[in-house]
């Protein structure tokens, strides 16, 4: 089921992430603990062929070297696995696109599924031009790969308008699937691109929800770098923790997300 998106990175994000995830080798990590931060590998050693299924975010590690009286900045790479929506009998159209590994083109859906045309047009009447531009950019990407970057940034913008009645009732979580599809396509083409901080936070959330649902083992390296990402991306959001904050249900073992 598609859920209402709440505001990303509310004021309790950092404290919740620090409380739940900032651990390495079984011990709590303080961001100025140089030895522990430096011990993190530059990347997690994912095989090259599998890297297309990850969004890769560089994370800065900065520390002070007293004997040289200077700061040193190093980079570690946060690999965020792309989590696609689970197939659902409720959303056969989305299932079909996922099975074919095809971009979910709403303009195409309108033409092929006329019984849903009215619902879709009403749901996206304010953003339909954007959907047309996304459709065109994905098609143009076959001849000019730079168009995929345009499609990606427009799709990020469309995320702000989801969910709609059409996506809840008929289309499913196509927007998450399309974001993942475009990341994989640009990865496979070895293109340089950068997702917005909100999109990265959303990808991290989807990863953590899946890990919790499946009971997968904790990844300390991931959790440390995710915490550092939030510290750098949202430095002024505050440290107060409240249960209603957006990331509360990511790490809480009793979450019912």
C-alpha positions as semicolon CSV with decimal commas, in nm:
position;residue;x (nm);y (nm);z (nm)
1;X;0,000;0,000;0,000
2;X;0,122;0,350;-0,084
3;X;0,163;0,566;0,224
4;X;0,133;0,939;0,273
5;X;0,477;1,099;0,263
6;X;0,559;1,311;0,561
7;X;0,812;1,591;0,571
8;X;1,165;1,459;0,539
9;X;1,424;1,526;0,807
10;X;1,218;1,674;1,086
11;X;1,386;1,811;1,395
12;X;1,422;1,472;1,564
13;X;1,606;1,305;1,276
14;X;1,962;1,341;1,393
15;X;1,904;1,232;1,751
16;X;1,696;0,932;1,641
17;X;1,958;0,819;1,391
18;X;2,239;0,874;1,638
19;X;2,048;0,678;1,902
20;X;1,962;0,389;1,673
21;X;2,234;0,357;1,417
22;X;2,565;0,517;1,507
23;X;2,747;0,205;1,611
24;X;3,061;0,032;1,486
25;X;3,207;-0,298;1,607
26;X;2,937;-0,303;1,873
27;X;3,032;0,034;2,022
28;X;2,872;0,374;1,993
29;X;3,054;0,603;1,753
30;X;3,106;0,970;1,826
31;X;3,157;1,175;1,511
32;X;3,489;1,309;1,644
33;X;3,619;0,956;1,716
34;X;3,886;0,970;1,448
35;X;4,011;0,612;1,473
36;X;3,666;0,462;1,431
37;X;3,573;0,688;1,141
38;X;3,904;0,628;0,964
39;X;3,857;0,252;1,005
40;X;3,557;0,258;0,772
41;X;3,639;0,127;0,426
42;X;3,612;0,373;0,138
43;X;3,338;0,159;-0,013
44;X;3,166;-0,163;0,097
45;X;3,322;-0,380;-0,173
46;X;3,008;-0,428;-0,383
47;X;3,092;-0,612;-0,710
48;X;3,097;-0,380;-1,011
49;X;2,809;-0,559;-1,184
50;X;2,586;-0,508;-0,880
51;X;2,659;-0,139;-0,832
52;X;2,389;-0,029;-1,075
53;X;2,137;-0,131;-0,808
54;X;2,266;0,128;-0,560
55;X;2,258;0,502;-0,525
56;X;2,609;0,605;-0,420
57;X;2,649;0,915;-0,205
58;X;2,990;1,054;-0,106
59;X;3,010;1,136;0,266
60;X;3,280;1,362;0,410
61;X;3,482;1,264;0,714
62;X;3,669;1,558;0,865
63;X;3,913;1,536;1,152
64;X;4,191;1,741;1,309
65;X;4,558;1,637;1,307
66;X;4,716;1,809;1,612
67;X;5,079;1,756;1,519
68;X;5,023;1,924;1,182
69;X;4,772;2,179;1,315
70;X;4,539;2,112;1,025
71;X;4,212;1,950;0,931
72;X;4,197;1,651;0,699
73;X;3,893;1,567;0,491
74;X;3,841;1,216;0,356
75;X;3,553;1,064;0,162
76;X;3,362;0,744;0,223
77;X;3,087;0,621;-0,006
78;X;2,740;0,539;0,122
79;X;2,585;0,268;-0,095
80;X;2,205;0,281;-0,068
81;X;2,030;-0,024;-0,219
82;X;1,738;0,062;-0,446
83;X;1,421;-0,089;-0,303
84;X;1,143;-0,137;-0,557
85;X;0,776;-0,162;-0,456
86;X;0,660;-0,513;-0,378
87;X;0,436;-0,660;-0,651
88;X;0,071;-0,632;-0,551
89;X;-0,248;-0,768;-0,700
90;X;-0,396;-0,427;-0,635
91;X;-0,167;-0,262;-0,892
92;X;-0,146;-0,487;-1,202
93;X;-0,035;-0,202;-1,430
94;X;0,270;-0,129;-1,215
95;X;0,341;-0,502;-1,188
96;X;0,350;-0,525;-1,566
97;X;0,602;-0,243;-1,599
98;X;0,823;-0,386;-1,325
99;X;0,819;-0,733;-1,482
100;X;0,934;-0,581;-1,812
101;X;1,184;-0,354;-1,634
102;X;1,029;-0,065;-1,823
103;X;0,992;0,297;-1,715
104;X;0,640;0,363;-1,587
105;X;0,520;0,623;-1,837
106;X;0,189;0,773;-1,720
107;X;0,132;0,929;-2,063
108;X;0,157;0,581;-2,210
109;X;-0,074;0,441;-1,941
110;X;-0,339;0,702;-2,027
111;X;-0,331;0,587;-2,390
112;X;-0,341;0,215;-2,313
113;X;-0,588;0,208;-2,023
114;X;-0,872;0,434;-2,129
115;X;-1,098;0,338;-1,839
116;X;-0,859;0,519;-1,605
117;X;-0,804;0,824;-1,824
118;X;-1,046;1,052;-1,641
119;X;-0,911;0,961;-1,297
120;X;-0,550;1,013;-1,404
121;X;-0,618;1,344;-1,579
122;X;-0,805;1,476;-1,277
123;X;-0,531;1,365;-1,039
124;X;-0,249;1,519;-1,244
125;X;-0,417;1,817;-1,410
126;X;-0,170;2,056;-1,242
127;X;0,139;1,849;-1,320
128;X;0,047;1,689;-1,652
129;X;0,289;1,907;-1,847
130;X;0,568;1,783;-1,621
131;X;0,463;1,423;-1,686
132;X;0,473;1,491;-2,060
133;X;0,824;1,635;-2,026
134;X;0,935;1,330;-1,827
135;X;0,790;1,095;-2,089
136;X;0,965;1,284;-2,367
137;X;1,296;1,296;-2,182
138;X;1,297;0,919;-2,118
139;X;1,227;0,852;-2,486
140;X;1,497;1,099;-2,591
141;X;1,740;0,928;-2,356
142;X;1,776;0,643;-2,602
143;X;1,954;0,885;-2,836
144;X;2,088;1,143;-2,592
145;X;2,170;1,003;-2,251
146;X;2,175;1,351;-2,095
147;X;1,795;1,343;-2,123
148;X;1,787;1,077;-1,851
149;X;1,931;1,329;-1,608
150;X;1,653;1,574;-1,697
151;X;1,392;1,300;-1,649
152;X;1,541;1,216;-1,310
153;X;1,530;1,571;-1,175
154;X;1,174;1,618;-1,301
155;X;1,073;1,290;-1,137
156;X;1,227;1,410;-0,811
157;X;1,002;1,715;-0,839
158;X;0,699;1,496;-0,906
159;X;0,764;1,316;-0,577
160;X;0,647;1,630;-0,399
161;X;0,300;1,585;-0,550
162;X;0,256;1,221;-0,454
163;X;0,054;1,032;-0,358
164;X;-0,255;1,119;-0,562
165;X;-0,594;0,950;-0,578
166;X;-0,481;0,787;-0,903
167;X;-0,162;0,645;-0,753
168;X;-0,341;0,524;-0,442
169;X;-0,626;0,362;-0,633
170;X;-0,475;0,248;-0,964
171;X;-0,110;0,325;-1,034
172;X;0,061;0,220;-0,713
173;X;0,397;0,352;-0,596
174;X;0,515;0,413;-0,949
175;X;0,718;0,718;-0,841
176;X;0,960;0,514;-0,627
177;X;0,994;0,260;-0,906
178;X;1,068;0,535;-1,161
179;X;1,330;0,698;-0,938
180;X;1,503;0,361;-0,903
181;X;1,470;0,289;-1,276
182;X;1,637;0,616;-1,369
183;X;1,917;0,570;-1,115
184;X;1,987;0,223;-1,253
185;X;1,983;0,350;-1,610
186;X;2,224;0,635;-1,536
187;X;2,447;0,401;-1,334
188;X;2,461;0,157;-1,624
189;X;2,563;0,444;-1,854
190;X;2,823;0,559;-1,598
191;X;2,666;0,904;-1,590
192;X;2,742;1,158;-1,320
193;X;2,436;1,283;-1,134
194;X;2,335;1,383;-0,783
195;X;2,003;1,323;-0,611
196;X;1,858;1,586;-0,380
197;X;1,904;1,545;-0,006
198;X;1,533;1,472;0,031
199;X;1,551;1,196;-0,229
200;X;1,854;1,042;-0,060
201;X;1,672;1,052;0,274
202;X;1,375;0,882;0,110
203;X;1,596;0,607;-0,037
204;X;1,754;0,549;0,305
205;X;1,411;0,524;0,462
206;X;1,296;0,266;0,207
207;X;1,611;0,064;0,265
208;X;1,568;0,068;0,643
209;X;1,201;-0,024;0,628
210;X;1,285;-0,321;0,404
211;X;1,568;-0,431;0,635
212;X;1,333;-0,423;0,930
213;X;1,049;-0,600;0,751
214;X;1,277;-0,882;0,633
215;X;1,475;-0,906;0,956
216;X;1,802;-0,852;0,769
217;X;2,127;-0,814;0,966
218;X;2,242;-0,468;1,067
219;X;2,509;-0,301;0,857
220;X;2,715;-0,086;1,091
221;X;2,908;0,084;0,813
222;X;2,584;0,186;0,643
223;X;2,434;0,316;0,966
224;X;2,737;0,526;1,054
225;X;2,757;0,684;0,710
226;X;2,381;0,740;0,698
227;X;2,406;0,926;1,030
228;X;2,692;1,137;0,896
229;X;2,493;1,210;0,581
230;X;2,206;1,349;0,788
231;X;2,444;1,550;1,002
232;X;2,586;1,713;0,689
233;X;2,266;1,744;0,485
234;X;2,038;1,868;0,764
235;X;2,268;2,041;1,017
236;X;2,011;2,283;1,156
237;X;1,715;2,056;1,216
238;X;1,776;2,014;1,590
239;X;1,839;1,711;1,807
240;X;1,509;1,678;1,992
241;X;1,347;1,339;1,949
242;X;0,974;1,296;1,918
243;X;0,785;0,980;1,828
244;X;0,595;1,151;1,548
245;X;0,914;1,250;1,368
246;X;0,958;1,115;1,018
247;X;1,243;0,875;1,092
248;X;1,104;0,738;1,416
249;X;0,964;0,430;1,246
250;X;1,278;0,355;1,046
251;X;1,483;0,225;1,333
252;X;1,224;0,143;1,596
253;X;1,210;-0,237;1,616
254;X;0,841;-0,227;1,703
255;X;0,755;-0,008;1,406
256;X;0,428;-0,078;1,228
257;X;0,509;0,118;0,910
